[in-house]
CSV table of C-alpha atoms in Angstrom, one decimal:
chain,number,residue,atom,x,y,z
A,1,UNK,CA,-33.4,-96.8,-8.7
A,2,UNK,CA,-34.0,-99.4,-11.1
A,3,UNK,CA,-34.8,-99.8,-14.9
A,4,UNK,CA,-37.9,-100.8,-15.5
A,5,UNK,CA,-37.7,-103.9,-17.4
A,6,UNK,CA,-39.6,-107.3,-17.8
A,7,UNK,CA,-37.4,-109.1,-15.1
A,8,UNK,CA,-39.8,-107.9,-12.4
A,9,UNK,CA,-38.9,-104.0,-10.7
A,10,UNK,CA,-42.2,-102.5,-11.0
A,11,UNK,CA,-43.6,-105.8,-8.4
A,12,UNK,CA,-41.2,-104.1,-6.3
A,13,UNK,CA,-40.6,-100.7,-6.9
A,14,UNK,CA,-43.4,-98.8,-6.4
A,15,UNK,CA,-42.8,-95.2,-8.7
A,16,UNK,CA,-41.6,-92.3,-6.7
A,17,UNK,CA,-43.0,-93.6,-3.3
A,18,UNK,CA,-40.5,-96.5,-2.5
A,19,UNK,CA,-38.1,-95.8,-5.6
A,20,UNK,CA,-37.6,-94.8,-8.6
A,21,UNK,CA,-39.0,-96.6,-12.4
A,22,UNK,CA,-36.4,-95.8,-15.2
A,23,UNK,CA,-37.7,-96.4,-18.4
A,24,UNK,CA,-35.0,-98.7,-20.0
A,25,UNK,CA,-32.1,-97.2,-21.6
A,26,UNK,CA,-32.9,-94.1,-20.1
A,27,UNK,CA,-29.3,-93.2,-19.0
A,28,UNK,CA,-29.5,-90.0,-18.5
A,29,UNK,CA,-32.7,-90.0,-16.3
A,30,UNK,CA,-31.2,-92.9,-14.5
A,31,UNK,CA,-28.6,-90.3,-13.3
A,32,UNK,CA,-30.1,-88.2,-12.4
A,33,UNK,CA,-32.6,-90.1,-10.0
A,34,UNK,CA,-29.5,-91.3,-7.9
A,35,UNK,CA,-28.0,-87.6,-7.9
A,36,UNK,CA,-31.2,-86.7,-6.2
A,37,UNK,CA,-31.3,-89.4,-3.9
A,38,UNK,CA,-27.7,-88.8,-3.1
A,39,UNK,CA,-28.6,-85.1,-2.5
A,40,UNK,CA,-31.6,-85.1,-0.6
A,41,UNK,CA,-31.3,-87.0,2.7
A,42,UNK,CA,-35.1,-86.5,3.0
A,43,UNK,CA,-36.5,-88.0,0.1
A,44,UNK,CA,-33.3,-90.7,0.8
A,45,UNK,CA,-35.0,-91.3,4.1
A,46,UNK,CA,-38.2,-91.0,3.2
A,47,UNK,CA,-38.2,-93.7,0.6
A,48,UNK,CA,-36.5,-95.8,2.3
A,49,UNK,CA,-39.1,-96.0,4.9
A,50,UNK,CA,-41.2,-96.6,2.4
A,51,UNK,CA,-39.5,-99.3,1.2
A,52,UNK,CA,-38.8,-100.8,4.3
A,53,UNK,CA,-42.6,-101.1,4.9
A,54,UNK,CA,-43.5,-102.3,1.6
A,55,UNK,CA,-40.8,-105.1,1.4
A,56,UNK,CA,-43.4,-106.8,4.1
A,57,UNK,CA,-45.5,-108.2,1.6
A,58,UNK,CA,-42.2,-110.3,0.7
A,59,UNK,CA,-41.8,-111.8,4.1
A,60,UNK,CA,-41.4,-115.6,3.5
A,61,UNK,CA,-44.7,-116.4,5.5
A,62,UNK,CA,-46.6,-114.4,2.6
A,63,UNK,CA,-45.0,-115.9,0.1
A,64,UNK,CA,-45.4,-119.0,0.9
A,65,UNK,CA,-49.3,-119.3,1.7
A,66,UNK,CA,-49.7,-117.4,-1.7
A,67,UNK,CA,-47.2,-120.4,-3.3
A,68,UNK,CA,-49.1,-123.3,-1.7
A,69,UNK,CA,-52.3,-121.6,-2.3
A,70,UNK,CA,-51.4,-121.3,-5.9
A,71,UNK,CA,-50.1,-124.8,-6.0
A,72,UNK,CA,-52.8,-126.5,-3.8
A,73,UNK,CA,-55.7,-123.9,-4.7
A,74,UNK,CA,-58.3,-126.6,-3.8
A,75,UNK,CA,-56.8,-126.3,-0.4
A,76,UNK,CA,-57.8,-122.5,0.3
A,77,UNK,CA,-61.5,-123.2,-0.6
A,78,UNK,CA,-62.0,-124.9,2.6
């Protein structure tokens, strides 16, 4: 569960699959997000498997050919 502000959640957090998007300020809704996670031991589970998967495109191997590619890119048209 995370506000959705400019510092970068939504690259993350994908909307009700792998989390929950809180629109900023949104106290209330914020709440009530963890209260359901807390609640429901299969959504809990469920999206945490889901996160688990999609943190792969993060794995520092990734990363880094996308940071060199961006840095060299003459280097990934041969």
């Amino acid at each position: 569960v995370a506000f959705d502000c400019v510092a970068g959640p939504s690259e993350m957090i994908e909307n009700e699959k792998d989390g929950f998007l809180i629109p900023l300020f949104d106290q209330q809704l914020f709440s009530e997000k963890l209260k359901l996670l807390m609640e429901n031991e299969s959504l809990r589970e469920q999206m945490s498997a889901q996160a688990k998967a999609s943190i792969k495109r993060f794995a520092p191997e990734i990363i880094g050919q996308k940071y060199e590619q961006f840095i060299f890119p003459e280097k990934s048209l041969i």
